Amino acid sequence: MSAPIPKPPPQPSVQQAAAPAGASSRAPPPALRPSISMSGLPADLGRLLETKQGADVDFEVCGKVFAAHKLVLAARSSVFMEDFFGPAKEKATGSSHIRICDMHPDAFEALLHYLYTDSLPATVTNAREEAAVIAQDLIVAADQYNLKDLKPVTENKLCEHSFSASTVLPMLVVAEHHQCWKLKDKCLEFIAAGRNTRAVMATDDVERLARRCPAVVKEVLAKILDAREATPSNPLMVSVDVSYIYALIFMVPLGLCVLLLHVLFR
């Protein structure tokens, strides 16, 4: 019989922001609880995250509050080590309350799960589209908190996901900004494959890609043309002079490249 869940410790004064009432008793969703197959230290730390016993820091992420343990986070991340125990650490005692506004709550919950158990939760490993969005946030967090092992693991999971026209361009931006070259290649291959091109180019993400990753637009166009050139029976090859368009890729301004994408593949 498992031990009863202890009551959370009383919350002392908050350092950075007032903690919402009842935040410390928040129960995690079942998807993030330790797996039955997990054992040893990961299982023990997973239970610690679940029960929140001895938690001494609260993270408020877009209105949702997560209790955690500074020592665990500091042991896993040099960034947390510096924040909690470095020269610039906060002088007040007791638990602190930290707001994070640039991450989805589900992604932060998955991040905590990884920090405590060294494994990805079901919210990242399942095949649903939401899992891909959370995984992208984890890649960003891996660089932000200097978690070197998290990025390749998450990148591999993203490469296993089913790509879609609505998700591939945002995924491509993340791959480019965070040097995930395997994921980037997968995105480019999906965009250039068969009917995917028209569906992708019909989304509003083309302009966003041009603003955030200008150089990648030319790579996208070059990949599409490579695919068309390899299949000359494709009707597009009848009306498009490939050598001329390759010249345009390196000669015309970026805006015209985006316009060319729309004209060719809408």
PDB file of C-alpha atoms in Angstrom:
ATOM      1  CA  MET A   1       0.000   0.000   0.000  1.00  0.00           C
ATOM      2  CA  SER A   2       1.433   3.338  -1.014  1.00  0.00           C
ATOM      3  CA  ALA A   3       2.001   6.016   1.593  1.00  0.00           C
ATOM      4  CA  PRO A   4      -0.662   8.742   1.820  1.00  0.00           C
ATOM      5  CA  ILE A   5       0.122  11.943  -0.018  1.00  0.00           C
ATOM      6  CA  PRO A   6       1.337  14.478   2.559  1.00  0.00           C
ATOM      7  CA  LYS A   7      -0.139  17.906   2.772  1.00  0.00           C
ATOM      8  CA  PRO A   8       1.900  20.574   0.973  1.00  0.00           C
ATOM      9  CA  PRO A   9       3.956  22.876   3.195  1.00  0.00           C
ATOM     10  CA  PRO A  10       2.553  26.319   4.004  1.00  0.00           C
ATOM     11  CA  GLN A  11       3.513  28.932   1.419  1.00  0.00           C
ATOM     12  CA  PRO A  12       5.777  31.696   2.749  1.00  0.00           C
ATOM     13  CA  SER A  13       6.065  35.138   1.274  1.00  0.00           C
ATOM     14  CA  VAL A  14       6.420  35.309  -2.509  1.00  0.00           C
ATOM     15  CA  GLN A  15       9.512  36.877  -4.042  1.00  0.00           C
ATOM     16  CA  GLN A  16       8.540  37.749  -7.599  1.00  0.00           C
ATOM     17  CA  ALA A  17       4.756  37.615  -7.696  1.00  0.00           C
ATOM     18  CA  ALA A  18       1.847  36.697  -5.469  1.00  0.00           C
ATOM     19  CA  ALA A  19       1.020  32.994  -5.813  1.00  0.00           C
ATOM     20  CA  PRO A  20      -2.601  32.189  -6.702  1.00  0.00           C
ATOM     21  CA  ALA A  21      -4.685  30.753  -3.904  1.00  0.00           C
ATOM     22  CA  GLY A  22      -4.593  26.963  -3.739  1.00  0.00           C
ATOM     23  CA  ALA A  23      -1.844  26.747  -6.353  1.00  0.00           C
ATOM     24  CA  SER A  24       0.350  24.410  -4.305  1.00  0.00           C
ATOM     25  CA  SER A  25      -2.347  21.697  -4.160  1.00  0.00           C
ATOM     26  CA  ARG A  26      -2.741  21.509  -7.929  1.00  0.00           C
ATOM     27  CA  ALA A  27      -2.754  17.867  -9.086  1.00  0.00           C
ATOM     28  CA  PRO A  28      -0.861  16.958 -12.267  1.00  0.00           C
ATOM     29  CA  PRO A  29      -2.764  15.337 -15.130  1.00  0.00           C
ATOM     30  CA  PRO A  30      -2.513  11.513 -15.283  1.00  0.00           C
ATOM     31  CA  ALA A  31      -0.518  11.663 -18.542  1.00  0.00           C
ATOM     32  CA  LEU A  32       2.512  13.097 -16.741  1.00  0.00           C
ATOM     33  CA  ARG A  33       2.588  10.690 -13.806  1.00  0.00           C
ATOM     34  CA  PRO A  34       5.497   8.242 -13.690  1.00  0.00           C
ATOM     35  CA  SER A  35       5.095   5.228 -15.928  1.00  0.00           C
ATOM     36  CA  ILE A  36       4.409   1.866 -14.290  1.00  0.00           C
ATOM     37  CA  SER A  37       7.535   0.500 -16.000  1.00  0.00           C
ATOM     38  CA  MET A  38       9.684   3.236 -14.475  1.00  0.00           C
ATOM     39  CA  SER A  39      11.797   2.208 -11.497  1.00  0.00           C
ATOM     40  CA  GLY A  40      14.699   3.351  -9.375  1.00  0.00           C
ATOM     41  CA  LEU A  41      15.666   7.005  -9.127  1.00  0.00           C
ATOM     42  CA  PRO A  42      13.470   8.233 -12.051  1.00  0.00           C
ATOM     43  CA  ALA A  43      10.410   6.669 -10.393  1.00  0.00           C
ATOM     44  CA  ASP A  44      11.306   8.139  -7.001  1.00  0.00           C
ATOM     45  CA  LEU A  45      11.814  11.614  -8.440  1.00  0.00           C
ATOM     46  CA  GLY A  46       8.638  11.252 -10.466  1.00  0.00           C
ATOM     47  CA  ARG A  47       6.696  10.601  -7.270  1.00  0.00           C
ATOM     48  CA  LEU A  48       8.399  13.594  -5.677  1.00  0.00           C
ATOM     49  CA  LEU A  49       7.182  15.778  -8.553  1.00  0.00           C
ATOM     50  CA  GLU A  50       3.696  14.298  -8.225  1.00  0.00           C
ATOM     51  CA  THR A  51       3.348  14.749  -4.470  1.00  0.00           C
ATOM     52  CA  LYS A  52       5.262  18.069  -4.360  1.00  0.00           C
ATOM     53  CA  GLN A  53       6.618  17.173  -0.920  1.00  0.00           C
ATOM     54  CA  GLY A  54       9.283  19.697   0.054  1.00  0.00           C
ATOM     55  CA  ALA A  55       8.703  21.849  -3.053  1.00  0.00           C
ATOM     56  CA  ASP A  56      10.334  25.243  -2.664  1.00  0.00           C
ATOM     57  CA  VAL A  57       9.660  27.039  -5.948  1.00  0.00           C
ATOM     58  CA  ASP A  58       6.466  27.735  -7.907  1.00  0.00           C
ATOM     59  CA  PHE A  59       6.364  28.442 -11.645  1.00  0.00           C
ATOM     60  CA  GLU A  60       3.345  30.276 -13.005  1.00  0.00           C
ATOM     61  CA  VAL A  61       3.050  29.568 -16.724  1.00  0.00           C
ATOM     62  CA  CYS A  62       0.200  31.417 -18.439  1.00  0.00           C
ATOM     63  CA  GLY A  63      -1.948  31.180 -15.320  1.00  0.00           C
ATOM     64  CA  LYS A  64      -1.135  27.555 -14.365  1.00  0.00           C
ATOM     65  CA  VAL A  65       1.103  26.956 -11.370  1.00  0.00           C
ATOM     66  CA  PHE A  66       3.653  24.145 -11.021  1.00  0.00           C
ATOM     67  CA  ALA A  67       5.479  23.344  -7.776  1.00  0.00           C
ATOM     68  CA  ALA A  68       9.036  22.064  -8.038  1.00  0.00           C
ATOM     69  CA  HIS A  69      12.286  21.574  -6.125  1.00  0.00           C
ATOM     70  CA  LYS A  70      15.212  23.910  -6.677  1.00  0.00           C
ATOM     71  CA  LEU A  71      17.855  21.269  -5.980  1.00  0.00           C
ATOM     72  CA  VAL A  72      16.425  18.886  -8.590  1.00  0.00           C
ATOM     73  CA  LEU A  73      16.205  21.591 -11.236  1.00  0.00           C
ATOM     74  CA  ALA A  74      19.670  22.927 -10.435  1.00  0.00           C
ATOM     75  CA  ALA A  75      21.169  19.434 -10.664  1.00  0.00           C
ATOM     76  CA  ARG A  76      19.732  19.042 -14.162  1.00  0.00           C
ATOM     77  CA  SER A  77      20.291  22.503 -15.612  1.00  0.00           C
ATOM     78  CA  SER A  78      23.232  24.878 -15.272  1.00  0.00           C
ATOM     79  CA  VAL A  79      20.821  27.747 -15.951  1.00  0.00           C
ATOM     80  CA  PHE A  80      18.660  26.821 -12.955  1.00  0.00           C
ATOM     81  CA  MET A  81      21.812  26.296 -10.881  1.00  0.00           C
ATOM     82  CA  GLU A  82      22.914  29.849 -11.622  1.00  0.00           C
ATOM     83  CA  ASP A  83      19.436  31.262 -11.018  1.00  0.00           C
ATOM     84  CA  PHE A  84      18.898  29.523  -7.674  1.00  0.00           C
ATOM     85  CA  PHE A  85      22.390  29.212  -6.208  1.00  0.00           C
ATOM     86  CA  GLY A  86      24.653  31.521  -8.216  1.00  0.00           C
ATOM     87  CA  PRO A  87      25.949  34.976  -7.217  1.00  0.00           C
ATOM     88  CA  ALA A  88      22.742  36.638  -8.393  1.00  0.00           C
ATOM     89  CA  LYS A  89      20.412  34.314  -6.463  1.00  0.00           C
ATOM     90  CA  GLU A  90      17.530  35.842  -4.570  1.00  0.00           C
ATOM     91  CA  LYS A  91      18.337  36.662  -0.940  1.00  0.00           C
ATOM     92  CA  ALA A  92      14.898  35.991   0.536  1.00  0.00           C
ATOM     93  CA  THR A  93      14.252  32.606   2.147  1.00  0.00           C
ATOM     94  CA  GLY A  94      11.340  30.288   1.548  1.00  0.00           C
ATOM     95  CA  SER A  95       9.677  29.423  -1.721  1.00  0.00           C
ATOM     96  CA  SER A  96       9.857  31.728  -4.720  1.00  0.00           C
ATOM     97  CA  HIS A  97       7.251  32.355  -7.365  1.00  0.00           C
ATOM     98  CA  ILE A  98       8.434  32.739 -10.944  1.00  0.00           C
ATOM     99  CA  ARG A  99       6.348  33.749 -13.939  1.00  0.00           C
ATOM    100  CA  ILE A 100       7.047  32.312 -17.400  1.00  0.00           C
ATOM    101  CA  CYS A 101       5.155  33.885 -20.290  1.00  0.00           C
ATOM    102  CA  ASP A 102       6.875  32.465 -23.379  1.00  0.00           C
ATOM    103  CA  MET A 103       5.949  28.784 -23.028  1.00  0.00           C
ATOM    104  CA  HIS A 104       2.728  26.778 -23.154  1.00  0.00           C
ATOM    105  CA  PRO A 105       1.749  25.246 -19.773  1.00  0.00           C
ATOM    106  CA  ASP A 106       1.576  21.733 -21.252  1.00  0.00           C
ATOM    107  CA  ALA A 107       5.104  22.133 -22.600  1.00  0.00           C
ATOM    108  CA  PHE A 108       6.418  23.321 -19.238  1.00  0.00           C
ATOM    109  CA  GLU A 109       4.740  20.372 -17.541  1.00  0.00           C
ATOM    110  CA  ALA A 110       6.453  18.072 -20.022  1.00  0.00           C
ATOM    111  CA  LEU A 111       9.746  19.855 -19.300  1.00  0.00           C
ATOM    112  CA  LEU A 112       9.390  19.203 -15.565  1.00  0.00           C
ATOM    113  CA  HIS A 113       8.575  15.560 -16.279  1.00  0.00           C
ATOM    114  CA  TYR A 114      11.795  15.240 -18.270  1.00  0.00           C
ATOM    115  CA  LEU A 115      13.891  17.027 -15.626  1.00  0.00           C
ATOM    116  CA  TYR A 116      12.681  14.669 -12.890  1.00  0.00           C
ATOM    117  CA  THR A 117      12.446  11.361 -14.763  1.00  0.00           C
ATOM    118  CA  ASP A 118      14.857  11.769 -17.712  1.00  0.00           C
ATOM    119  CA  SER A 119      12.063  10.659 -20.048  1.00  0.00           C
ATOM    120  CA  LEU A 120       9.440  12.278 -22.258  1.00  0.00           C
ATOM    121  CA  PRO A 121       5.799  12.081 -21.165  1.00  0.00           C
ATOM    122  CA  ALA A 122       2.925  10.701 -23.218  1.00  0.00           C
ATOM    123  CA  THR A 123       1.932  14.224 -24.218  1.00  0.00           C
ATOM    124  CA  VAL A 124       5.070  14.302 -26.388  1.00  0.00           C
ATOM    125  CA  THR A 125       5.395  10.688 -27.504  1.00  0.00           C
ATOM    126  CA  ASN A 126       1.852  10.146 -28.792  1.00  0.00           C
ATOM    127  CA  ALA A 127       1.015  10.696 -32.446  1.00  0.00           C
ATOM    128  CA  ARG A 128      -1.435  13.579 -32.000  1.00  0.00           C
ATOM    129  CA  GLU A 129      -0.764  16.968 -33.562  1.00  0.00           C
ATOM    130  CA  GLU A 130      -0.714  18.631 -30.146  1.00  0.00           C
ATOM    131  CA  ALA A 131       2.277  16.469 -29.212  1.00  0.00           C
ATOM    132  CA  ALA A 132       4.277  17.956 -32.077  1.00  0.00           C
ATOM    133  CA  VAL A 133       3.519  21.490 -30.852  1.00  0.00           C
ATOM    134  CA  ILE A 134       4.647  20.617 -27.309  1.00  0.00           C
ATOM    135  CA  ALA A 135       7.804  18.987 -28.674  1.00  0.00           C
ATOM    136  CA  GLN A 136       8.690  22.171 -30.542  1.00  0.00           C
ATOM    137  CA  ASP A 137       8.455  24.131 -27.279  1.00  0.00           C
ATOM    138  CA  LEU A 138      10.728  21.551 -25.641  1.00  0.00           C
ATOM    139  CA  ILE A 139      13.384  22.094 -28.304  1.00  0.00           C
ATOM    140  CA  VAL A 140      13.305  25.809 -27.526  1.00  0.00           C
ATOM    141  CA  ALA A 141      13.467  25.060 -23.788  1.00  0.00           C
ATOM    142  CA  ALA A 142      16.402  22.690 -24.296  1.00  0.00           C
ATOM    143  CA  ASP A 143      18.506  25.583 -25.572  1.00  0.00           C
ATOM    144  CA  GLN A 144      17.075  28.071 -23.082  1.00  0.00           C
ATOM    145  CA  TYR A 145      17.925  25.899 -20.053  1.00  0.00           C
ATOM    146  CA  ASN A 146      21.063  24.254 -21.508  1.00  0.00           C
ATOM    147  CA  LEU A 147      19.634  20.725 -21.590  1.00  0.00           C
ATOM    148  CA  LYS A 148      21.871  19.128 -24.205  1.00  0.00           C
ATOM    149  CA  ASP A 149      20.314  15.654 -24.087  1.00  0.00           C
ATOM    150  CA  LEU A 150      16.728  16.882 -24.373  1.00  0.00           C
ATOM    151  CA  LYS A 151      17.063  18.430 -27.822  1.00  0.00           C
ATOM    152  CA  PRO A 152      18.179  15.361 -29.819  1.00  0.00           C
ATOM    153  CA  VAL A 153      15.651  13.128 -28.046  1.00  0.00           C
ATOM    154  CA  THR A 154      12.822  15.543 -28.805  1.00  0.00           C
ATOM    155  CA  GLU A 155      14.026  16.121 -32.359  1.00  0.00           C
ATOM    156  CA  ASN A 156      13.934  12.380 -33.033  1.00  0.00           C
ATOM    157  CA  LYS A 157      10.384  12.194 -31.687  1.00  0.00           C
ATOM    158  CA  LEU A 158       9.328  15.057 -33.957  1.00  0.00           C
ATOM    159  CA  CYS A 159      10.842  13.282 -36.958  1.00  0.00           C
ATOM    160  CA  GLU A 160       8.653  10.280 -36.142  1.00  0.00           C
ATOM    161  CA  HIS A 161       5.464  12.370 -36.092  1.00  0.00           C
ATOM    162  CA  SER A 162       3.162  12.596 -39.078  1.00  0.00           C
ATOM    163  CA  PHE A 163       3.760  15.967 -40.686  1.00  0.00           C
ATOM    164  CA  SER A 164       0.884  18.109 -41.937  1.00  0.00           C
ATOM    165  CA  ALA A 165       0.522  21.201 -44.089  1.00  0.00           C
ATOM    166  CA  SER A 166      -0.559  23.224 -41.059  1.00  0.00           C
ATOM    167  CA  THR A 167       2.406  22.283 -38.855  1.00  0.00           C
ATOM    168  CA  VAL A 168       5.397  21.774 -41.135  1.00  0.00           C
ATOM    169  CA  LEU A 169       6.418  25.421 -41.673  1.00  0.00           C
ATOM    170  CA  PRO A 170       6.375  26.393 -37.961  1.00  0.00           C
ATOM    171  CA  MET A 171       8.346  23.205 -37.337  1.00  0.00           C
ATOM    172  CA  LEU A 172      10.816  24.247 -40.023  1.00  0.00           C
ATOM    173  CA  VAL A 173      11.338  27.613 -38.289  1.00  0.00           C
ATOM    174  CA  VAL A 174      12.126  25.862 -34.992  1.00  0.00           C
ATOM    175  CA  ALA A 175      14.500  23.458 -36.731  1.00  0.00           C
ATOM    176  CA  GLU A 176      16.380  26.315 -38.414  1.00  0.00           C
ATOM    177  CA  HIS A 177      16.660  28.516 -35.322  1.00  0.00           C
ATOM    178  CA  HIS A 178      17.803  25.668 -33.054  1.00  0.00           C
ATOM    179  CA  GLN A 179      20.101  23.787 -35.454  1.00  0.00           C
ATOM    180  CA  CYS A 180      17.982  20.644 -35.710  1.00  0.00           C
ATOM    181  CA  TRP A 181      19.250  19.611 -39.118  1.00  0.00           C
ATOM    182  CA  LYS A 182      17.625  16.168 -39.205  1.00  0.00           C
ATOM    183  CA  LEU A 183      14.237  17.724 -38.513  1.00  0.00           C
ATOM    184  CA  LYS A 184      14.877  20.443 -41.071  1.00  0.00           C
ATOM    185  CA  ASP A 185      15.582  17.867 -43.784  1.00  0.00           C
ATOM    186  CA  LYS A 186      12.386  16.001 -42.916  1.00  0.00           C
ATOM    187  CA  CYS A 187      10.378  19.220 -43.184  1.00  0.00           C
ATOM    188  CA  LEU A 188      11.863  20.099 -46.566  1.00  0.00           C
ATOM    189  CA  GLU A 189      11.223  16.596 -47.883  1.00  0.00           C
ATOM    190  CA  PHE A 190       7.582  16.767 -46.779  1.00  0.00           C
ATOM    191  CA  ILE A 191       7.038  20.171 -48.399  1.00  0.00           C
ATOM    192  CA  ALA A 192       8.480  19.038 -51.718  1.00  0.00           C
ATOM    193  CA  ALA A 193       6.623  15.724 -51.862  1.00  0.00           C
ATOM    194  CA  GLY A 194       3.722  15.328 -54.284  1.00  0.00           C
ATOM    195  CA  ARG A 195       0.569  17.196 -53.398  1.00  0.00           C
ATOM    196  CA  ASN A 196       1.976  18.503 -50.118  1.00  0.00           C
ATOM    197  CA  THR A 197       3.482  21.541 -51.832  1.00  0.00           C
ATOM    198  CA  ARG A 198       0.196  23.129 -52.837  1.00  0.00           C
ATOM    199  CA  ALA A 199      -1.348  22.525 -49.408  1.00  0.00           C
ATOM    200  CA  VAL A 200       1.641  24.009 -47.582  1.00  0.00           C
ATOM    201  CA  MET A 201       1.882  27.046 -49.844  1.00  0.00           C
ATOM    202  CA  ALA A 202      -1.809  27.786 -49.304  1.00  0.00           C
ATOM    203  CA  THR A 203      -1.186  28.460 -45.596  1.00  0.00           C
ATOM    204  CA  ASP A 204      -0.413  31.842 -44.049  1.00  0.00           C
ATOM    205  CA  ASP A 205       2.825  30.451 -42.624  1.00  0.00           C
ATOM    206  CA  VAL A 206       4.699  31.123 -45.880  1.00  0.00           C
ATOM    207  CA  GLU A 207       4.919  34.849 -45.110  1.00  0.00           C
ATOM    208  CA  ARG A 208       5.863  34.121 -41.486  1.00  0.00           C
ATOM    209  CA  LEU A 209       8.646  31.850 -42.681  1.00  0.00           C
ATOM    210  CA  ALA A 210       9.922  34.636 -44.947  1.00  0.00           C
ATOM    211  CA  ARG A 211      10.030  37.091 -42.031  1.00  0.00           C
ATOM    212  CA  ARG A 212      11.640  34.782 -39.485  1.00  0.00           C
ATOM    213  CA  CYS A 213      13.912  32.644 -41.701  1.00  0.00           C
ATOM    214  CA  PRO A 214      14.523  34.468 -44.993  1.00  0.00           C
ATOM    215  CA  ALA A 215      17.302  32.159 -46.136  1.00  0.00           C
ATOM    216  CA  VAL A 216      15.133  29.072 -45.679  1.00  0.00           C
ATOM    217  CA  VAL A 217      12.601  30.306 -48.251  1.00  0.00           C
ATOM    218  CA  LYS A 218      15.198  29.820 -50.966  1.00  0.00           C
ATOM    219  CA  GLU A 219      15.991  26.360 -49.612  1.00  0.00           C
ATOM    220  CA  VAL A 220      12.302  25.467 -49.731  1.00  0.00           C
ATOM    221  CA  LEU A 221      11.995  26.622 -53.317  1.00  0.00           C
ATOM    222  CA  ALA A 222      15.183  24.814 -54.347  1.00  0.00           C
ATOM    223  CA  LYS A 223      13.950  21.586 -52.701  1.00  0.00           C
ATOM    224  CA  ILE A 224      10.611  21.840 -54.508  1.00  0.00           C
ATOM    225  CA  LEU A 225      12.311  22.373 -57.847  1.00  0.00           C
ATOM    226  CA  ASP A 226      14.689  19.466 -57.214  1.00  0.00           C
ATOM    227  CA  ALA A 227      11.678  17.244 -56.672  1.00  0.00           C
ATOM    228  CA  ARG A 228       9.969  18.517 -59.827  1.00  0.00           C
ATOM    229  CA  GLU A 229      13.130  18.050 -61.860  1.00  0.00           C
ATOM    230  CA  ALA A 230      13.418  14.465 -60.658  1.00  0.00           C
ATOM    231  CA  THR A 231       9.879  13.746 -61.906  1.00  0.00           C
ATOM    232  CA  PRO A 232       9.662  15.369 -65.377  1.00  0.00           C
ATOM    233  CA  SER A 233       6.278  13.804 -65.991  1.00  0.00           C
ATOM    234  CA  ASN A 234       4.846  16.248 -63.454  1.00  0.00           C
ATOM    235  CA  PRO A 235       2.648  18.816 -65.302  1.00  0.00           C
ATOM    236  CA  LEU A 236       4.437  21.686 -63.588  1.00  0.00           C
ATOM    237  CA  MET A 237       7.603  20.849 -65.482  1.00  0.00           C
ATOM    238  CA  VAL A 238       5.891  21.644 -68.772  1.00  0.00           C
ATOM    239  CA  SER A 239       5.298  25.273 -67.815  1.00  0.00           C
ATOM    240  CA  VAL A 240       8.280  26.008 -65.583  1.00  0.00           C
ATOM    241  CA  ASP A 241      11.808  26.552 -66.882  1.00  0.00           C
ATOM    242  CA  VAL A 242      13.795  25.104 -63.997  1.00  0.00           C
ATOM    243  CA  SER A 243      17.107  26.715 -64.843  1.00  0.00           C
ATOM    244  CA  TYR A 244      15.448  30.124 -65.027  1.00  0.00           C
ATOM    245  CA  ILE A 245      13.821  29.705 -61.619  1.00  0.00           C
ATOM    246  CA  TYR A 246      17.078  28.511 -60.062  1.00  0.00           C
ATOM    247  CA  ALA A 247      18.620  31.776 -61.239  1.00  0.00           C
ATOM    248  CA  LEU A 248      15.754  33.693 -59.646  1.00  0.00           C
ATOM    249  CA  ILE A 249      16.383  32.011 -56.305  1.00  0.00           C
ATOM    250  CA  PHE A 250      19.765  33.694 -55.997  1.00  0.00           C
ATOM    251  CA  MET A 251      19.056  36.930 -57.861  1.00  0.00           C
ATOM    252  CA  VAL A 252      15.641  38.271 -56.903  1.00  0.00           C
ATOM    253  CA  PRO A 253      14.681  39.798 -53.545  1.00  0.00           C
ATOM    254  CA  LEU A 254      13.126  37.564 -50.920  1.00  0.00           C
ATOM    255  CA  GLY A 255       9.668  39.044 -51.385  1.00  0.00           C
ATOM    256  CA  LEU A 256       9.624  37.998 -55.018  1.00  0.00           C
ATOM    257  CA  CYS A 257      10.694  34.482 -54.042  1.00  0.00           C
ATOM    258  CA  VAL A 258       7.676  34.237 -51.740  1.00  0.00           C
ATOM    259  CA  LEU A 259       5.444  35.602 -54.502  1.00  0.00           C
ATOM    260  CA  LEU A 260       6.890  33.037 -56.907  1.00  0.00           C
ATOM    261  CA  LEU A 261       6.054  30.243 -54.459  1.00  0.00           C
ATOM    262  CA  HIS A 262       2.447  31.377 -54.342  1.00  0.00           C
ATOM    263  CA  VAL A 263       2.122  31.782 -58.090  1.00  0.00           C
ATOM    264  CA  LEU A 264       3.582  28.369 -58.861  1.00  0.00           C
ATOM    265  CA  PHE A 265       1.932  26.229 -56.253  1.00  0.00           C
ATOM    266  CA  ARG A 266      -1.448  27.698 -55.382  1.00  0.00           C
TER     267      ARG A 266
END
